[in-house]
CSV table of C-alpha atoms in Angstrom, one decimal:
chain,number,residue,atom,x,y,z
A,1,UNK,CA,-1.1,-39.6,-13.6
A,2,UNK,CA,2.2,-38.6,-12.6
A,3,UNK,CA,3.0,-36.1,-15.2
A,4,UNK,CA,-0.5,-34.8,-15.7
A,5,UNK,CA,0.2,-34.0,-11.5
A,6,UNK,CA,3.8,-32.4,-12.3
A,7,UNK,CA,2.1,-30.6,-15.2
A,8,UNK,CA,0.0,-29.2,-13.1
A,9,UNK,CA,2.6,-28.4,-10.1
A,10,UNK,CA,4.1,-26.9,-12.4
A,11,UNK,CA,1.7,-24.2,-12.7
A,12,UNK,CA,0.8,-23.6,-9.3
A,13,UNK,CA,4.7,-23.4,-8.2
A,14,UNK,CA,6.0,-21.7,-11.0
A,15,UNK,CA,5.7,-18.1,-11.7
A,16,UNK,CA,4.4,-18.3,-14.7
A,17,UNK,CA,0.8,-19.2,-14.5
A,18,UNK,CA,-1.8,-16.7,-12.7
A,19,UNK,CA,-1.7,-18.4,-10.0
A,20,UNK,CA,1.8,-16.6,-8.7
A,21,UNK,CA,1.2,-13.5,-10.4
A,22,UNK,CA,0.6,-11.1,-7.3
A,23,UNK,CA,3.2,-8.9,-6.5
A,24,UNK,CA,2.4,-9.3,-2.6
A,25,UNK,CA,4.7,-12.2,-2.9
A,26,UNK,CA,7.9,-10.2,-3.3
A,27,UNK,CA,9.9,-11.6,-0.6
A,28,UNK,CA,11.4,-8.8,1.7
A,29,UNK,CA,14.5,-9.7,2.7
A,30,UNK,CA,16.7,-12.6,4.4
A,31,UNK,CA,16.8,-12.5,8.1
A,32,UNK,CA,16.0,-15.5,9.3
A,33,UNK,CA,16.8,-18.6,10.9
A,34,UNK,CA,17.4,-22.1,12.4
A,35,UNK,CA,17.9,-25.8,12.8
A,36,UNK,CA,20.0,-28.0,11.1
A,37,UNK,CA,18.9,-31.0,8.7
A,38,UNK,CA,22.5,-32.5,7.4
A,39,UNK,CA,22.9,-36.0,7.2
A,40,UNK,CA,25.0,-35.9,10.2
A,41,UNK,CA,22.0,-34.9,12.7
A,42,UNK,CA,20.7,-37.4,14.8
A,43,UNK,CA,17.4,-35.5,15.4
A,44,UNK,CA,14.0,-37.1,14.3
A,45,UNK,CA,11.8,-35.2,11.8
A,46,UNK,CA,9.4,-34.9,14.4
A,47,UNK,CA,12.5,-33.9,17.1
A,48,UNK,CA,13.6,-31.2,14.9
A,49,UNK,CA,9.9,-29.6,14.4
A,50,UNK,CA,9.3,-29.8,18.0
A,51,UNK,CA,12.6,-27.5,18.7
A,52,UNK,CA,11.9,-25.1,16.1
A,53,UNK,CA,8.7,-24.4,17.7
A,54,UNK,CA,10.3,-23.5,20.7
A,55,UNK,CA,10.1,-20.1,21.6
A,56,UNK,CA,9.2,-17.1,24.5
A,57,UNK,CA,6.5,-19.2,26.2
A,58,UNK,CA,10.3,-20.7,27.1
A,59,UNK,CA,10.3,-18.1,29.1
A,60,UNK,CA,13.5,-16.2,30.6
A,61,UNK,CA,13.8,-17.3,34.7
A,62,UNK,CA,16.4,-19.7,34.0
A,63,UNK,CA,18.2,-17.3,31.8
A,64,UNK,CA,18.3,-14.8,34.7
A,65,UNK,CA,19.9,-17.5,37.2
A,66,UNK,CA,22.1,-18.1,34.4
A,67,UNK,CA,23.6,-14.5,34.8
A,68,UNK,CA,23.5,-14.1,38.2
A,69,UNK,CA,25.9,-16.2,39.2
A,70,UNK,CA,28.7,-14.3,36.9
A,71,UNK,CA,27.4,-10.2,36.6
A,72,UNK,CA,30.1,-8.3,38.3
A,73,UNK,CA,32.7,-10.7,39.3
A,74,UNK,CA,35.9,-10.3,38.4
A,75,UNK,CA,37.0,-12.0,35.0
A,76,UNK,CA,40.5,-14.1,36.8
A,77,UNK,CA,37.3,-15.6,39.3
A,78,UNK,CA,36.0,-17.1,36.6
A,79,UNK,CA,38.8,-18.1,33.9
A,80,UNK,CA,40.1,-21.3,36.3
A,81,UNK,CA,36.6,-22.9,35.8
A,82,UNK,CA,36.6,-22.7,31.6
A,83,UNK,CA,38.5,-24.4,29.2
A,84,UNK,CA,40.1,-23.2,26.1
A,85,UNK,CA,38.7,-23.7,22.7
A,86,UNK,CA,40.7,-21.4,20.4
A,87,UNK,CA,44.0,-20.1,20.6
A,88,UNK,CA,46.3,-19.1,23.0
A,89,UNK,CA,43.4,-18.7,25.7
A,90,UNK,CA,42.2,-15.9,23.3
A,91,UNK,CA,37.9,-17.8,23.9
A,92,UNK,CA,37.6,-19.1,27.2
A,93,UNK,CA,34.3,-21.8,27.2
A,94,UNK,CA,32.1,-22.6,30.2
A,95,UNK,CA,29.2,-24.5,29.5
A,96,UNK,CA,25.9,-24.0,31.8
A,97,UNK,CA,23.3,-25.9,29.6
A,98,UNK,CA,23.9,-29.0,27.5
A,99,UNK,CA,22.7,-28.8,24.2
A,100,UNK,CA,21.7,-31.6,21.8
A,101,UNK,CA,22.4,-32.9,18.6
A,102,UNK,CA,25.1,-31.9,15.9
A,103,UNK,CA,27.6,-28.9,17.0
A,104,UNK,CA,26.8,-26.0,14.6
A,105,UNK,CA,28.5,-26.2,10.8
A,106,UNK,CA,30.4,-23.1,10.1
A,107,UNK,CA,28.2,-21.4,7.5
A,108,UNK,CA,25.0,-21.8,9.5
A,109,UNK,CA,22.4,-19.3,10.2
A,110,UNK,CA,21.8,-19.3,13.7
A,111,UNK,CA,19.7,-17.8,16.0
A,112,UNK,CA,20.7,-16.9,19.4
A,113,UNK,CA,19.9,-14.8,22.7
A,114,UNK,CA,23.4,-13.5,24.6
A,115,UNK,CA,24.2,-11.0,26.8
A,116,UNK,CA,27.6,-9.1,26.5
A,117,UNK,CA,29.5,-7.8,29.9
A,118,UNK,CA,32.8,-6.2,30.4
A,119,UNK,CA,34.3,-7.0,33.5
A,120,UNK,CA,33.0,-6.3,36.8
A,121,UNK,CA,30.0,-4.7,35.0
A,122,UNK,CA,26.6,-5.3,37.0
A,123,UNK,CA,24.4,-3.9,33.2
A,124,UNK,CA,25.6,-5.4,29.9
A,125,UNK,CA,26.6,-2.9,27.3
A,126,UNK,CA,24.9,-4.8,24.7
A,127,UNK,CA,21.9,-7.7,24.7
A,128,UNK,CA,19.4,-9.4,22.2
A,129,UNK,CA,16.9,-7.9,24.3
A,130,UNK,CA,18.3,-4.1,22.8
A,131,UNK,CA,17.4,-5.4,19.5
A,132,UNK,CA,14.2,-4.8,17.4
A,133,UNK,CA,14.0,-8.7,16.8
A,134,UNK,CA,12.9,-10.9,19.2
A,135,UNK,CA,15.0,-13.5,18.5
A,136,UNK,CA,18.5,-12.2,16.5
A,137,UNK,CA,19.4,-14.7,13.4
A,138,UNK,CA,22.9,-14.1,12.3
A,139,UNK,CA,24.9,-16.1,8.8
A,140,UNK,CA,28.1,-17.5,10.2
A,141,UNK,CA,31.5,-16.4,8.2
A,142,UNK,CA,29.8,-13.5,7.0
A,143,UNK,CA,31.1,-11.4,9.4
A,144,UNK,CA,27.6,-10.0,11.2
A,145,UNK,CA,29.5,-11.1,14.7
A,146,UNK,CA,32.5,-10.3,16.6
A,147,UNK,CA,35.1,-13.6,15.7
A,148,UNK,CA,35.3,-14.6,18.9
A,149,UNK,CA,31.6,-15.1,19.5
A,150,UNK,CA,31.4,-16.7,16.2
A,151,UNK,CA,34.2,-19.0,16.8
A,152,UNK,CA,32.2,-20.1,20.5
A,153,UNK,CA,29.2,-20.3,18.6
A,154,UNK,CA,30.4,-22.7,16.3
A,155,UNK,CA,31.5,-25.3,19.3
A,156,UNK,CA,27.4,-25.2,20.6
A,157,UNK,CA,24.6,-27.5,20.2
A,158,UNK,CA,21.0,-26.5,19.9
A,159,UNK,CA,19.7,-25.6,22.9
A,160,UNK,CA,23.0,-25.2,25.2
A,161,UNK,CA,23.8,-22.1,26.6
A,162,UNK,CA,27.4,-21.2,27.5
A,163,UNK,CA,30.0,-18.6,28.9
A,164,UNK,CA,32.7,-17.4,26.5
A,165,UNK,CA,35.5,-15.0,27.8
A,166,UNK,CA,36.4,-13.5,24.8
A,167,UNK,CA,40.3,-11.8,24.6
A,168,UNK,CA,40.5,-8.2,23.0
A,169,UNK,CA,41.8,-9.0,19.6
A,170,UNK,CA,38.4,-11.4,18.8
A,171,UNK,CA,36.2,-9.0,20.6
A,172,UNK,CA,37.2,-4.8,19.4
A,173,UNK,CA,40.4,-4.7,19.5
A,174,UNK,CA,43.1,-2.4,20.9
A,175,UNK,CA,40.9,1.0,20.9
A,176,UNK,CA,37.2,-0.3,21.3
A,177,UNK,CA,35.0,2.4,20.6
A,178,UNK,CA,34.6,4.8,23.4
A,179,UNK,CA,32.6,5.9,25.4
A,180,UNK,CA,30.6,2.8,25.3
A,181,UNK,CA,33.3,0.0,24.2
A,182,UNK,CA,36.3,0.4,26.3
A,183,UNK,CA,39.5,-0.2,24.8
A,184,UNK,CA,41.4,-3.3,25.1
A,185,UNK,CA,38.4,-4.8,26.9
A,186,UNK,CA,37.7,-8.7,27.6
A,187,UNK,CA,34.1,-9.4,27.1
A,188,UNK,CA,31.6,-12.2,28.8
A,189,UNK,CA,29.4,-13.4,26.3
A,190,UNK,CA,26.3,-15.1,27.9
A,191,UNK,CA,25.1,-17.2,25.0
A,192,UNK,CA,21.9,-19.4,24.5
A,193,UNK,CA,22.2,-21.2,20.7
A,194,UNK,CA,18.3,-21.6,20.2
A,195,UNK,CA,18.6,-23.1,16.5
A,196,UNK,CA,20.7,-23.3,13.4
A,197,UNK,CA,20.0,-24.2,9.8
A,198,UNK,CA,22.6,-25.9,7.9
A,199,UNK,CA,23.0,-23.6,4.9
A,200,UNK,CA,25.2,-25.6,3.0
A,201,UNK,CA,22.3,-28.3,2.7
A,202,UNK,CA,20.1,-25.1,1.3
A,203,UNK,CA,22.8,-24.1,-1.1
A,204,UNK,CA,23.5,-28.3,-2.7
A,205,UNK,CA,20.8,-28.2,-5.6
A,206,UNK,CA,22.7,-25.0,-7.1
A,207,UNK,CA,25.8,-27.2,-6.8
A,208,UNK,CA,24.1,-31.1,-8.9
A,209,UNK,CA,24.6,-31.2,-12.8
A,210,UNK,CA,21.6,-31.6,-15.0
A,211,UNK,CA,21.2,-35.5,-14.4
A,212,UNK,CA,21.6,-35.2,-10.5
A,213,UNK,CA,18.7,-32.2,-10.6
A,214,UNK,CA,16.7,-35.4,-11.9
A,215,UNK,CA,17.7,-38.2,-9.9
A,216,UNK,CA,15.3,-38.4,-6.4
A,217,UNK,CA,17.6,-39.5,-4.8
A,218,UNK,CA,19.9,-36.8,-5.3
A,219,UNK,CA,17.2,-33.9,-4.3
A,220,UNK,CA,15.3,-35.3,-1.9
A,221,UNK,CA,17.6,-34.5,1.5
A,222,UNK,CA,17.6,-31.0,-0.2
A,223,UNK,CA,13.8,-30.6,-0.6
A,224,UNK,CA,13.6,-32.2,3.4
A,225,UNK,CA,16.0,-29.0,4.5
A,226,UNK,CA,14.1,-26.3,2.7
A,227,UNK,CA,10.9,-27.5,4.0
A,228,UNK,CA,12.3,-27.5,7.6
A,229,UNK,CA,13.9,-24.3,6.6
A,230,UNK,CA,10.4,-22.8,5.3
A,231,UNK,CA,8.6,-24.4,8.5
A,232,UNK,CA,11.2,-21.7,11.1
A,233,UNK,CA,9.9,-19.0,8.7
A,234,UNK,CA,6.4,-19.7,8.6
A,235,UNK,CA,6.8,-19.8,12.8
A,236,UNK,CA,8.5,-16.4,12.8
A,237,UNK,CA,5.5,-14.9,10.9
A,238,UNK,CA,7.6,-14.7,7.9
A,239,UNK,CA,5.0,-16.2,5.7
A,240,UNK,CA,5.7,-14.7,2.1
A,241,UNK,CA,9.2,-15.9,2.9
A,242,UNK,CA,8.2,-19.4,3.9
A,243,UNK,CA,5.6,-19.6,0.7
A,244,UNK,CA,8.8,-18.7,-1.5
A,245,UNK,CA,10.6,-21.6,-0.1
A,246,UNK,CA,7.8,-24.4,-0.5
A,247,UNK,CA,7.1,-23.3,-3.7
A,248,UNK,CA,11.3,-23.8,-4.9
A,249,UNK,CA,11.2,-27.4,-3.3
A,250,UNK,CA,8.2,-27.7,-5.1
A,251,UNK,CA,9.6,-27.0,-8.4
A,252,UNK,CA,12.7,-28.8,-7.3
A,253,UNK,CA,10.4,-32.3,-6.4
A,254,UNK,CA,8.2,-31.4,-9.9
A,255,UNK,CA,11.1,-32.1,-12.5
A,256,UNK,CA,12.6,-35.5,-10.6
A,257,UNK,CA,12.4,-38.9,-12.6
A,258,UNK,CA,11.5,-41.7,-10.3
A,259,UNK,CA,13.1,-45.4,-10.0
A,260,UNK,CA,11.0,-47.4,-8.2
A,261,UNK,CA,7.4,-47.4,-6.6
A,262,UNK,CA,9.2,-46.6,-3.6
A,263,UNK,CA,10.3,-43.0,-5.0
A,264,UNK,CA,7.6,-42.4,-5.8
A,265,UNK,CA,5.7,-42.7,-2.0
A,266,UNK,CA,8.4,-40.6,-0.8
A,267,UNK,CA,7.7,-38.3,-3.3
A,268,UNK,CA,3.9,-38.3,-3.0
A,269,UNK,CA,4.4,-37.9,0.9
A,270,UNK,CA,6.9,-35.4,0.5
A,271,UNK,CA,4.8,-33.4,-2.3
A,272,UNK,CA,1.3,-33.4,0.3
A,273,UNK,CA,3.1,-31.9,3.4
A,274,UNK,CA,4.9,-28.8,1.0
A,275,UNK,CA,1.0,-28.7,-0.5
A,276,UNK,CA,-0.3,-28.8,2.9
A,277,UNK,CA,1.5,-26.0,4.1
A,278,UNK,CA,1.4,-24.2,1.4
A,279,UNK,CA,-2.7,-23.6,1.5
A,280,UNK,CA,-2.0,-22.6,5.4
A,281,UNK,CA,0.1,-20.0,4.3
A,282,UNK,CA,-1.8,-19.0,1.8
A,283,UNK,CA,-4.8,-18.8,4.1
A,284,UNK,CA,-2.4,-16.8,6.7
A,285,UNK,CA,-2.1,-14.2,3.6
A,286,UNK,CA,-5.6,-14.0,3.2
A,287,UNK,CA,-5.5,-15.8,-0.5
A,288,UNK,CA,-7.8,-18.2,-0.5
A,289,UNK,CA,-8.3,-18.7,-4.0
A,290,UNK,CA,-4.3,-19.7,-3.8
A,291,UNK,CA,-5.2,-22.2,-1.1
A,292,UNK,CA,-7.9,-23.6,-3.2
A,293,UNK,CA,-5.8,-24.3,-6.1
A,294,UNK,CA,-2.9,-26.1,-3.9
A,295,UNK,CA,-5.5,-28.0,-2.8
A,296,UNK,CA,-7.0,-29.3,-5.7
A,297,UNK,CA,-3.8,-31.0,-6.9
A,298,UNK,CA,-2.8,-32.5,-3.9
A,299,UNK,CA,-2.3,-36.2,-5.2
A,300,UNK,CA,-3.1,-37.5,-1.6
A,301,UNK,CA,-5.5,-35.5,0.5
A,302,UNK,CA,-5.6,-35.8,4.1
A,303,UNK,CA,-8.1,-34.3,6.9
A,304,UNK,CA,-5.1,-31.7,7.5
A,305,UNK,CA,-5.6,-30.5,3.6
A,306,UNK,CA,-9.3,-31.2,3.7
A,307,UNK,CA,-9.4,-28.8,7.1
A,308,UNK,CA,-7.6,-25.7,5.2
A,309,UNK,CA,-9.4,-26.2,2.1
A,310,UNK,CA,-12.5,-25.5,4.4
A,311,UNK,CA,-11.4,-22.7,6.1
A,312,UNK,CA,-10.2,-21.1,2.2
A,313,UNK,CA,-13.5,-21.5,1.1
A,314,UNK,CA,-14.9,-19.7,4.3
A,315,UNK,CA,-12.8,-16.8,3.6
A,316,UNK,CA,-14.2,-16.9,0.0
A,317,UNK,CA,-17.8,-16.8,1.2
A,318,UNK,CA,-18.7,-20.4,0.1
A,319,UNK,CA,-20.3,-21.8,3.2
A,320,UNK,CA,-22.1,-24.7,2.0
A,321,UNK,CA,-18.7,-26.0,0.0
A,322,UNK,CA,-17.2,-25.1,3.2
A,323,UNK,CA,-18.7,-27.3,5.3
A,324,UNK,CA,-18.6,-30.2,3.1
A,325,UNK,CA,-14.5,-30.0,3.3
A,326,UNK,CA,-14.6,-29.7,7.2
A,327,UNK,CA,-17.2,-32.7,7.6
A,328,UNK,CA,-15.0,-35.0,5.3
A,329,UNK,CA,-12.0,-33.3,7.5
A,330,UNK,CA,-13.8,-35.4,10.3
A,331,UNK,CA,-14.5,-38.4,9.2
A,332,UNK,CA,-10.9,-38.4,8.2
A,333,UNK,CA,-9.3,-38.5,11.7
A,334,UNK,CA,-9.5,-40.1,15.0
A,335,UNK,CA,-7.8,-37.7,17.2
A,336,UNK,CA,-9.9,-36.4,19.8
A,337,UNK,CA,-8.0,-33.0,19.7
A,338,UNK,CA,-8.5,-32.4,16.0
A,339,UNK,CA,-11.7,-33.2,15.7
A,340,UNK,CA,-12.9,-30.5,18.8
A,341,UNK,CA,-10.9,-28.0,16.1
A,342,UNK,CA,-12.8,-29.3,13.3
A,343,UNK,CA,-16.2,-28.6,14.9
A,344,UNK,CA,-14.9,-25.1,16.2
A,345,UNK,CA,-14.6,-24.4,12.6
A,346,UNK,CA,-17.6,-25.9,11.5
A,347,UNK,CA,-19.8,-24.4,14.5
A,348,UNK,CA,-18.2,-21.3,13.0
A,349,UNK,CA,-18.8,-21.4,9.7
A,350,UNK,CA,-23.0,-22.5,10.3
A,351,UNK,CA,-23.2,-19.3,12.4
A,352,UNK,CA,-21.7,-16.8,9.6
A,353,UNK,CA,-24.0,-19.3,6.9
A,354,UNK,CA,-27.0,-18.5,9.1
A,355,UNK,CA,-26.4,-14.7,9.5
A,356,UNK,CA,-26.1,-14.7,6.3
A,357,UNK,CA,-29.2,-16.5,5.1
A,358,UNK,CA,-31.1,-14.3,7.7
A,359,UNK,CA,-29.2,-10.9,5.9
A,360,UNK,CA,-30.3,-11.8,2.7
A,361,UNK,CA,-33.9,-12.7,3.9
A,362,UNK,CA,-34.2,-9.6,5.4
A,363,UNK,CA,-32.9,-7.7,2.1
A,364,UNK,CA,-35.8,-9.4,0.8
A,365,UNK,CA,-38.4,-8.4,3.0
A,366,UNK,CA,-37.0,-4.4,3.0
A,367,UNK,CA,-36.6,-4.5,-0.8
A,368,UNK,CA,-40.5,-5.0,-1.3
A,369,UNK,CA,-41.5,-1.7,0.1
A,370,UNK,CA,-38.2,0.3,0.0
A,371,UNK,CA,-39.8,2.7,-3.4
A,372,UNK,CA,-43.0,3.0,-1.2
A,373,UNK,CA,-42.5,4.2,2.5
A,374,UNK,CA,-39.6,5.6,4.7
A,375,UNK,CA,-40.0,3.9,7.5
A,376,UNK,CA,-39.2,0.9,5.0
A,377,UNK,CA,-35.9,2.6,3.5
A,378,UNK,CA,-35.0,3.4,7.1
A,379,UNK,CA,-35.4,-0.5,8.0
A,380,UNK,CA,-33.1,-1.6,5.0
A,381,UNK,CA,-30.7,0.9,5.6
A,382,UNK,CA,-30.6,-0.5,9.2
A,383,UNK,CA,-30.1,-4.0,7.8
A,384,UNK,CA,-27.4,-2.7,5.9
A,385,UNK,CA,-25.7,-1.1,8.5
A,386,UNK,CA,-25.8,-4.6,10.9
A,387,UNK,CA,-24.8,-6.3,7.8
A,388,UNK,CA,-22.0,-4.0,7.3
A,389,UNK,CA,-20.8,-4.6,10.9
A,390,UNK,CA,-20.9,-8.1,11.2
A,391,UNK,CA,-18.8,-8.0,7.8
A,392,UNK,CA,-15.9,-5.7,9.4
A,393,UNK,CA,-15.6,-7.6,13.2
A,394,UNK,CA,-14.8,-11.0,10.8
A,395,UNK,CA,-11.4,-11.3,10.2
A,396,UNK,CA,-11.5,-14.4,8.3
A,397,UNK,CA,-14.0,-12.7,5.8
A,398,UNK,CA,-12.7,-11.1,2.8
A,399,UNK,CA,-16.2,-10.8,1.0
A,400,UNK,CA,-20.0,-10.7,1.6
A,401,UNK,CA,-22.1,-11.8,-1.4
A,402,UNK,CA,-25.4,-9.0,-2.0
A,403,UNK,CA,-28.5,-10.3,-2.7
A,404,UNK,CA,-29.6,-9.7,-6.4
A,405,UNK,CA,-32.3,-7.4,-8.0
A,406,UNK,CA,-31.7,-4.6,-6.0
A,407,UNK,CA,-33.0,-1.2,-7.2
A,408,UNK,CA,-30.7,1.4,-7.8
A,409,UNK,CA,-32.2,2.9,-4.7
A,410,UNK,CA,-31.1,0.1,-2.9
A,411,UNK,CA,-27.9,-0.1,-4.0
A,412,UNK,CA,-27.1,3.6,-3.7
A,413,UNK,CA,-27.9,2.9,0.2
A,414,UNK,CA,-25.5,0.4,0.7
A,415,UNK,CA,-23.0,2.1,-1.3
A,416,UNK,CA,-23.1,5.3,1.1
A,417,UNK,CA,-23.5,2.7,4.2
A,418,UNK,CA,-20.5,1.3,2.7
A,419,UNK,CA,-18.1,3.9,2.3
A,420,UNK,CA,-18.5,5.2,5.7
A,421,UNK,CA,-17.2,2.3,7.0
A,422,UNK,CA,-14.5,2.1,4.6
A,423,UNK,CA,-16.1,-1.1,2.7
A,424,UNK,CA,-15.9,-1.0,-1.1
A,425,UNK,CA,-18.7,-2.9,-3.7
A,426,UNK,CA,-17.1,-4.9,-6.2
A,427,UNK,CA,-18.4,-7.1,-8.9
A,428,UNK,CA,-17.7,-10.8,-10.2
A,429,UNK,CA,-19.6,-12.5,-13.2
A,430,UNK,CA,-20.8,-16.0,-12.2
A,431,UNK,CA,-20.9,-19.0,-14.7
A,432,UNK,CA,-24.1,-17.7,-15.8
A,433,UNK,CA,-23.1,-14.4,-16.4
A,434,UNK,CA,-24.6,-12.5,-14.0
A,435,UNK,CA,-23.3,-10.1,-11.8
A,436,UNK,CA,-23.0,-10.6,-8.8
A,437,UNK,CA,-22.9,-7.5,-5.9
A,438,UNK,CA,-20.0,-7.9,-3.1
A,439,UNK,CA,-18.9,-6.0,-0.1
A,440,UNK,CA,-15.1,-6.3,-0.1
A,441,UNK,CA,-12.3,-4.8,2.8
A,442,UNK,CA,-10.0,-2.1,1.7
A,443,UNK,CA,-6.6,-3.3,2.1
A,444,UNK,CA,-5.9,-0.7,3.3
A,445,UNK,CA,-8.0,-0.2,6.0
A,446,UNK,CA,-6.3,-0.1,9.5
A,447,UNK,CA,-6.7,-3.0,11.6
A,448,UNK,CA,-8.9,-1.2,14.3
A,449,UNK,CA,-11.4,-1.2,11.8
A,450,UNK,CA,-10.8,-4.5,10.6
């Protein structure tokens, strides 16, 4: 059972098989960030989850409080009440907020909102909020910072914010960069540490031999950070990225040898949550056929997976198979909370069945007198049109299965219907081998439209 399942993992998480074989899964670039998961953090699993989900509903009031108390003061007002933490006084610390956990290792990627002043300045000269991302992520000792805010940085927990008087020489040096950095100019950084990722951990598989790679003992913390690590991605929107990383700890989890029946539980329970969120993101990235497959070698299935599944084959136009996945979702769960977002989805999915029963019953009805009368052509190209409509306000919808036997009058009308509203027809053979008619989105198609 267990190979047949890695055989099969395999597959699905490699890039060989057609499964991976879209290019839309180039991953863009790295620019993202943060919590830690090193053996020396104290946080829960569920902890550590729960503060990577932070984010703007935080919102800012605090932050501002934060500031006012410092914004134009003089810097010798506020040097007695920090400490040194590097150097001759050359990074000045105050702390404002305690964090918690682990203090950040030095080749973290952290993400962090700050504020830079000179002194007696009421406006900072520079500010996360001046940047195109929300939320800045920057890779400790690879020089993306100024030293000095590095080094202060690297003496934070998550979620503290701190003060940091920064001296000249860790800030821009003797000449600054006039007109807008003065020269030989102290600098308040305001700093809130809002996560870190321990990037050593991600780096550690690169680092075992052969046998280690093997051993579950040996790659398990590893897969644990790169699922955390995809987790931060997938809630920054960066879902290609976050699909690239569950599918390495996948591969990584595939090819270990297990000791015991305990290894393998931990492996099966690690295995269904990177499965699990992998059919999420593939349903965030509109491939449902992808989610579909990640589900179907899940080796434990839970009403989480069973859920998703659901929702991959609403996208795919399969309502009945749709609504068997979400009812068994159901019965699988006792939370009062899921199961009012279960019936959401299924209340969802009936309507969309029954519109489309009632579409295809209309087709029907035009399709006997279509050859014979106008009035009956205008009718089914006023079907078609409502049809067409209901198709494009659906989000979720990637498809809309066409009834069969249509004349080639009939087809010729929702073709031009069709291409006004920027819909395409496409064709699939079914296991009979016939072909079946579908209205399918241009990819292209702006999302006003959509």
């Amino acid at each position: 059972m267990m190979q047949s399942l890695n055989s099969a993992l395999t597959k699905i998480l490699s890039g060989k098989g057609y499964i991976l074989d879209s290019p839309d899964f180039a991953i863009a670039g790295e620019d993202d960030a943060t919590t830690d998961y090193a053996n020396s953090v104290n946080f829960s699993e569920e902890e550590m989850l729960k503060h990577l989900n932070e984010n703007a509903q935080d919102g800012n009031d605090d932050n501002e409080e934060f500031e006012a108390n410092f914004v134009g003061m003089s810097f010798d007002d506020i040097r007695p009440k920090m400490h040194c933490i590097y150097g001759n006084e050359q990074v000045l610390k105050l702390m404002q907020k305690e964090g918690a956990g682990e203090i950040v290792p030095g080749d973290a990627q952290v993400t962090v909102d700050y504020t830079a002043y000179f002194e007696y300045a009421d406006q900072p000269f520079d500010s996360f909020l001046y940047r195109k991302e929300k939320y800045p992520t920057y890779r400790l000792g690879r020089g993306q910072m100024l030293p000095g805010l590095e080094i202060g940085i690297q003496s934070m927990k998550k979620g503290e914010k701190s003060l940091f008087l920064v001296k000249p020489e860790l800030a821009y040096g003797k000449l600054g960069c006039p007109p807008r950095i003065l020269p030989n100019a102290e600098v308040l950084f305001m700093v809130e540490l809002r996560g870190f990722l321990d990037n050593g951990q991600a780096d550690a598989y690169e680092k075992l031999d052969e046998e280690n790679k093997k051993k579950f003992s040996s790659v398990k913390k590893i897969v644990e950070h790169m699922r955390v690590t995809a987790h931060d991605r997938f809630n920054k929107s960066k879902v290609k990225e976050a699909v690239a990383i569950y599918k390495e700890a996948g591969e990584h989890l595939a090819k270990v040898n297990l000791e015991n029946d305990d290894e393998r539980k931990e492996k099966e329970e690690l295995m269904v949550k990177i499965l699990e969120n992998l059919i999420i993101c593939y349903n965030r990235l509109s491939k449902p056929k992808l989610a579909c497959d990640a589900f179907e070698i899940l080796p434990r299935k839970t009403y989480k997976s069973y859920f998703n599944h659901g929702r991959a084959l609403y996208q795919l136009v399969n309502y009945d198979e749709a609504m068997v996945s979400l009812q068994k979702a159901l019965t699988l769960t006792t939370d009062y909370n899921a199961k009012q977002r279960i019936n959401e989805e299924i209340h969802k999915v009936e309507l969309d069945r029954q519109r489309y029963l009632l579409s295809t019953k209309r087709f029907a009805q035009m399709s006997l007198g279509i050859t014979g009368e106008n009035t009956s052509a205008e009718a089914f190209e006023k079907a078609m049109m409502n049809m067409c409509d209901s198709f494009l306000e659906n989000d979720l919808m990637l498809k809309q299965e066409l009834p069969k036997g249509l004349t080639p009058q009939e087809q010729e009308c929702i073709e031009r219907v069709a291409a006004i509203r920027c819909l395409s027809i496409t064709t699939q053979t079914d296991k009979s081998g016939d072909q079946i008619l579908y209205l399918t989105k241009d990819s292209c198609l702006p999302r006003i439209f959509r």
